[in-house]
mmCIF file of C-alpha atoms and ligand atoms in Angstrom:
data_model
loop_
_atom_site.group_PDB
_atom_site.id
_atom_site.type_symbol
_atom_site.label_atom_id
_atom_site.label_comp_id
_atom_site.label_asym_id
_atom_site.label_seq_id
_atom_site.Cartn_x
_atom_site.Cartn_y
_atom_site.Cartn_z
ATOM 1 C CA MET A 1 0.075 0.009 -0.084
ATOM 2 C CA LYS A 2 1.181 3.361 -0.804
ATOM 3 C CA SER A 3 2.239 5.630 2.054
ATOM 4 C CA ILE A 4 2.253 9.388 1.782
ATOM 5 C CA THR A 5 4.692 11.496 3.748
ATOM 6 C CA ALA A 6 3.963 15.250 3.813
ATOM 7 C CA ILE A 7 6.538 17.888 4.884
ATOM 8 C CA TYR A 8 4.960 21.000 6.527
ATOM 9 C CA PRO A 9 7.855 23.463 6.719
ATOM 10 C CA GLY A 10 7.976 26.806 8.401
ATOM 11 C CA SER A 11 9.610 29.133 10.832
ATOM 12 C CA PHE A 12 7.025 28.581 13.592
ATOM 13 C CA ASP A 13 8.223 31.603 15.538
ATOM 14 C CA PRO A 14 6.024 30.690 17.508
ATOM 15 C CA VAL A 15 3.432 27.921 16.685
ATOM 16 C CA THR A 16 -0.159 29.437 16.528
ATOM 17 C CA ASN A 17 -3.386 27.908 16.627
ATOM 18 C CA GLY A 18 -3.747 28.501 12.875
ATOM 19 C CA HIS A 19 -0.621 26.144 12.383
ATOM 20 C CA LEU A 20 -2.255 23.621 14.748
ATOM 21 C CA ASP A 21 -5.655 23.721 12.841
ATOM 22 C CA LEU A 22 -3.639 22.907 9.696
ATOM 23 C CA ILE A 23 -1.618 20.161 11.312
ATOM 24 C CA ALA A 24 -5.058 18.563 12.574
ATOM 25 C CA ARG A 25 -6.511 18.694 8.990
ATOM 26 C CA ALA A 26 -3.280 17.372 7.294
ATOM 27 C CA ALA A 27 -2.869 14.537 10.089
ATOM 28 C CA ARG A 28 -6.253 13.291 8.880
ATOM 29 C CA ILE A 29 -5.215 13.048 5.179
ATOM 30 C CA PHE A 30 -1.438 11.999 5.067
ATOM 31 C CA ASP A 31 -0.071 8.932 6.623
ATOM 32 C CA HIS A 32 2.805 10.726 8.068
ATOM 33 C CA LEU A 33 3.227 14.481 8.567
ATOM 34 C CA VAL A 34 6.553 15.946 9.266
ATOM 35 C CA VAL A 35 6.448 19.386 10.766
ATOM 36 C CA ALA A 36 9.834 20.831 9.669
ATOM 37 C CA VAL A 37 11.056 23.809 11.529
ATOM 38 C CA LEU A 38 13.608 26.048 9.704
ATOM 39 C CA GLN A 39 16.607 26.397 11.904
ATOM 40 C CA ASN A 40 18.360 29.392 10.581
ATOM 41 C CA LEU A 41 16.005 32.296 9.721
ATOM 42 C CA GLU A 42 16.978 35.387 7.872
ATOM 43 C CA LYS A 43 16.083 37.499 10.746
ATOM 44 C CA GLU A 44 16.962 36.765 14.401
ATOM 45 C CA PRO A 45 13.911 34.670 15.619
ATOM 46 C CA LEU A 46 12.222 35.397 18.952
ATOM 47 C CA PHE A 47 12.636 31.722 19.944
ATOM 48 C CA PRO A 48 15.690 29.704 19.264
ATOM 49 C CA ALA A 49 15.072 26.658 17.150
ATOM 50 C CA PRO A 50 15.121 24.017 19.932
ATOM 51 C CA GLU A 51 12.389 26.035 21.562
ATOM 52 C CA ARG A 52 10.324 26.387 18.493
ATOM 53 C CA VAL A 53 10.584 22.587 18.166
ATOM 54 C CA GLN A 54 9.789 21.963 21.870
ATOM 55 C CA MET A 55 6.555 24.340 21.748
ATOM 56 C CA LEU A 56 5.363 22.313 18.558
ATOM 57 C CA ARG A 57 6.084 18.841 20.256
ATOM 58 C CA GLU A 58 3.885 19.788 23.318
ATOM 59 C CA ALA A 59 1.140 21.212 21.008
ATOM 60 C CA ALA A 60 1.045 18.392 18.624
ATOM 61 C CA ALA A 61 1.560 15.385 21.069
ATOM 62 C CA GLU A 62 -2.016 14.153 20.409
ATOM 63 C CA TRP A 63 -1.308 13.186 16.927
ATOM 64 C CA ALA A 64 0.506 9.761 16.607
ATOM 65 C CA ASN A 65 1.342 10.315 12.810
ATOM 66 C CA VAL A 66 2.848 13.790 13.354
ATOM 67 C CA GLU A 67 6.565 14.199 13.865
ATOM 68 C CA ILE A 68 8.434 17.367 14.589
ATOM 69 C CA ASP A 69 11.952 17.986 13.064
ATOM 70 C CA LEU A 70 14.371 20.726 12.324
ATOM 71 C CA PHE A 71 15.861 21.404 9.019
ATOM 72 C CA ASP A 72 18.460 23.704 7.368
ATOM 73 C CA GLY A 73 19.357 24.414 3.800
ATOM 74 C CA LEU A 74 17.249 23.989 0.795
ATOM 75 C CA LEU A 75 13.738 22.493 1.609
ATOM 76 C CA VAL A 76 13.836 20.318 -1.308
ATOM 77 C CA ASP A 77 17.043 18.524 -0.239
ATOM 78 C CA TYR A 78 15.293 17.884 3.130
ATOM 79 C CA VAL A 79 12.222 16.683 1.480
ATOM 80 C CA ARG A 80 14.294 14.174 -0.782
ATOM 81 C CA ARG A 81 16.248 13.065 2.461
ATOM 82 C CA ARG A 82 12.919 12.241 4.159
ATOM 83 C CA ASN A 83 11.598 10.539 1.056
ATOM 84 C CA ALA A 84 8.524 12.758 1.236
ATOM 85 C CA GLN A 85 6.166 13.029 -1.693
ATOM 86 C CA VAL A 86 4.306 16.412 -0.502
ATOM 87 C CA ILE A 87 5.225 19.718 0.644
ATOM 88 C CA LEU A 88 2.202 21.123 2.495
ATOM 89 C CA ARG A 89 1.641 24.857 2.948
ATOM 90 C CA GLY A 90 -1.311 26.932 4.306
ATOM 91 C CA ILE A 91 -3.148 29.698 2.532
ATOM 92 C CA ARG A 92 -5.061 32.116 4.580
ATOM 93 C CA ALA A 93 -5.933 34.835 2.124
ATOM 94 C CA ILE A 94 -5.235 35.510 -1.594
ATOM 95 C CA SER A 95 -2.346 37.787 -0.481
ATOM 96 C CA ASP A 96 -0.436 34.658 0.666
ATOM 97 C CA TYR A 97 -0.851 33.044 -2.955
ATOM 98 C CA GLU A 98 1.765 34.961 -4.762
ATOM 99 C CA TYR A 99 4.618 34.116 -2.533
ATOM 100 C CA GLU A 100 3.385 30.589 -2.069
ATOM 101 C CA LEU A 101 3.160 30.027 -5.904
ATOM 102 C CA GLN A 102 6.702 31.441 -6.310
ATOM 103 C CA MET A 103 7.968 29.166 -3.648
ATOM 104 C CA ALA A 104 6.017 26.089 -5.124
ATOM 105 C CA LEU A 105 7.271 26.568 -8.687
ATOM 106 C CA MET A 106 10.901 27.136 -7.522
ATOM 107 C CA ASN A 107 10.721 23.976 -5.454
ATOM 108 C CA ARG A 108 9.222 22.160 -8.332
ATOM 109 C CA ARG A 109 11.879 23.341 -10.684
ATOM 110 C CA PHE A 110 14.481 21.714 -8.296
ATOM 111 C CA GLU A 111 12.351 18.638 -7.575
ATOM 112 C CA PRO A 112 9.749 17.948 -10.126
ATOM 113 C CA GLY A 113 8.635 14.673 -8.341
ATOM 114 C CA VAL A 114 7.308 16.474 -5.133
ATOM 115 C CA GLU A 115 3.909 18.136 -5.245
ATOM 116 C CA THR A 116 3.102 21.289 -3.118
ATOM 117 C CA VAL A 117 -0.310 20.934 -1.553
ATOM 118 C CA PHE A 118 -2.186 23.942 -0.276
ATOM 119 C CA MET A 119 -4.734 23.611 2.626
ATOM 120 C CA LEU A 120 -6.964 26.327 4.240
ATOM 121 C CA PRO A 121 -7.147 26.812 7.928
ATOM 122 C CA ALA A 122 -10.205 27.518 9.686
ATOM 123 C CA GLU A 123 -11.651 31.149 8.719
ATOM 124 C CA ARG A 124 -11.472 32.145 12.447
ATOM 125 C CA TYR A 125 -7.543 31.974 11.906
ATOM 126 C CA SER A 126 -7.552 33.604 8.653
ATOM 127 C CA TYR A 127 -5.878 36.718 9.990
ATOM 128 C CA LEU A 128 -3.432 35.025 12.407
ATOM 129 C CA SER A 129 0.230 34.944 12.017
ATOM 130 C CA SER A 130 3.265 34.497 14.131
ATOM 131 C CA ARG A 131 4.497 37.866 13.314
ATOM 132 C CA LEU A 132 1.240 39.555 14.648
ATOM 133 C CA VAL A 133 1.319 37.315 17.753
ATOM 134 C CA ARG A 134 4.807 38.384 18.532
ATOM 135 C CA GLU A 135 3.905 42.011 18.070
ATOM 136 C CA VAL A 136 0.615 41.915 20.005
ATOM 137 C CA ALA A 137 2.578 40.026 22.903
ATOM 138 C CA ARG A 138 5.376 42.493 22.899
ATOM 139 C CA LEU A 139 2.994 45.450 23.149
ATOM 140 C CA GLY A 140 1.086 43.840 26.192
ATOM 141 C CA GLY A 141 -2.091 42.618 24.164
ATOM 142 C CA ASN A 142 -3.995 39.526 25.004
ATOM 143 C CA ILE A 143 -2.673 36.388 22.902
ATOM 144 C CA GLU A 144 -4.900 33.828 24.746
ATOM 145 C CA GLY A 145 -6.857 32.037 22.185
ATOM 146 C CA LEU A 146 -4.354 32.623 19.381
ATOM 147 C CA VAL A 147 -1.547 30.309 20.347
ATOM 148 C CA PRO A 148 -1.515 27.170 22.684
ATOM 149 C CA ALA A 149 -1.523 27.786 26.453
ATOM 150 C CA SER A 150 2.232 26.707 26.914
ATOM 151 C CA VAL A 151 3.223 29.361 24.106
ATOM 152 C CA VAL A 152 1.253 32.016 25.963
ATOM 153 C CA GLU A 153 3.442 31.161 29.083
ATOM 154 C CA ARG A 154 6.680 31.242 27.126
ATOM 155 C CA LEU A 155 5.860 34.540 25.373
ATOM 156 C CA ARG A 156 5.036 36.167 28.704
ATOM 157 C CA ALA A 157 8.258 34.792 30.175
ATOM 158 C CA LYS A 158 10.151 36.022 27.129
ATOM 159 C CA ILE A 159 8.661 39.588 26.871
ATOM 160 C CA LEU A 160 8.052 40.634 30.459
HETATM 161 O O1 LIG B 1 6.728 30.043 7.971
HETATM 162 P P1 LIG B 1 7.482 30.693 6.835
HETATM 163 O O2 LIG B 1 8.504 31.713 7.265
HETATM 164 O O3 LIG B 1 6.675 31.189 5.957
HETATM 165 O O4 LIG B 1 8.178 29.475 6.099
HETATM 166 C C1 LIG B 1 9.143 29.704 4.822
HETATM 167 C C2 LIG B 1 9.939 28.604 4.628
HETATM 168 C C3 LIG B 1 10.592 27.973 5.792
HETATM 169 C C4 LIG B 1 8.898 27.480 4.078
HETATM 170 C C5 LIG B 1 10.676 28.869 3.333
HETATM 171 O O5 LIG B 1 11.530 30.031 3.750
HETATM 172 C C6 LIG B 1 11.703 27.726 3.093
HETATM 173 O O6 LIG B 1 11.543 26.795 2.544
HETATM 174 N N1 LIG B 1 13.234 27.873 3.418
HETATM 175 C C7 LIG B 1 14.163 26.932 3.260
HETATM 176 C C8 LIG B 1 15.193 27.450 2.100
HETATM 177 C C9 LIG B 1 14.796 27.236 0.755
HETATM 178 O O7 LIG B 1 14.419 25.967 0.346
HETATM 179 N N2 LIG B 1 14.411 28.315 0.040
HETATM 180 C C10 LIG B 1 13.833 28.213 -1.304
HETATM 181 C C11 LIG B 1 12.403 28.225 -1.193
HETATM 182 S S1 LIG B 1 11.685 28.381 -2.818
#
């Protein structure tokens, strides 16, 4: 029987409830889902890579077919190493589409055998991003309901 592994790459600085909504949807479709945290971001992250991984592990513990991993370098090289068939990305609004299309086509150029699959998170998360969560937290706004409880704690500890 064919078994499909999907890689869900991202910065996850930090993981939001929108990411988790997508993980829940994808865990129902794919046999194995690897959430791949990009280690070295272009900008200095708020959370170091091991902490971004730890937050995801805590938040995604309920799904037996979901694995959390770190990667660096080209995404397609990592996808090949993992013998995955799919790159999963979430699209919230039409504004995400252009950047996602560019990435998907660039990745296809390097690895035509891998398909990028786009999924939609629940509408209630369509405005949510890690960048906005960091900003709201930094300015003292309430981020409960936007990120998992353990992330609320870590953000408070980091920012206060
Ligand atoms: O959560 P993000 O920041 O939107 O995720 C972007 C990510 C990690 C998917 C993208 O930056 C990426 O794949 N980086 C790895 C380097 C790479 O392969 N770059 C070329 C992509 S076409």
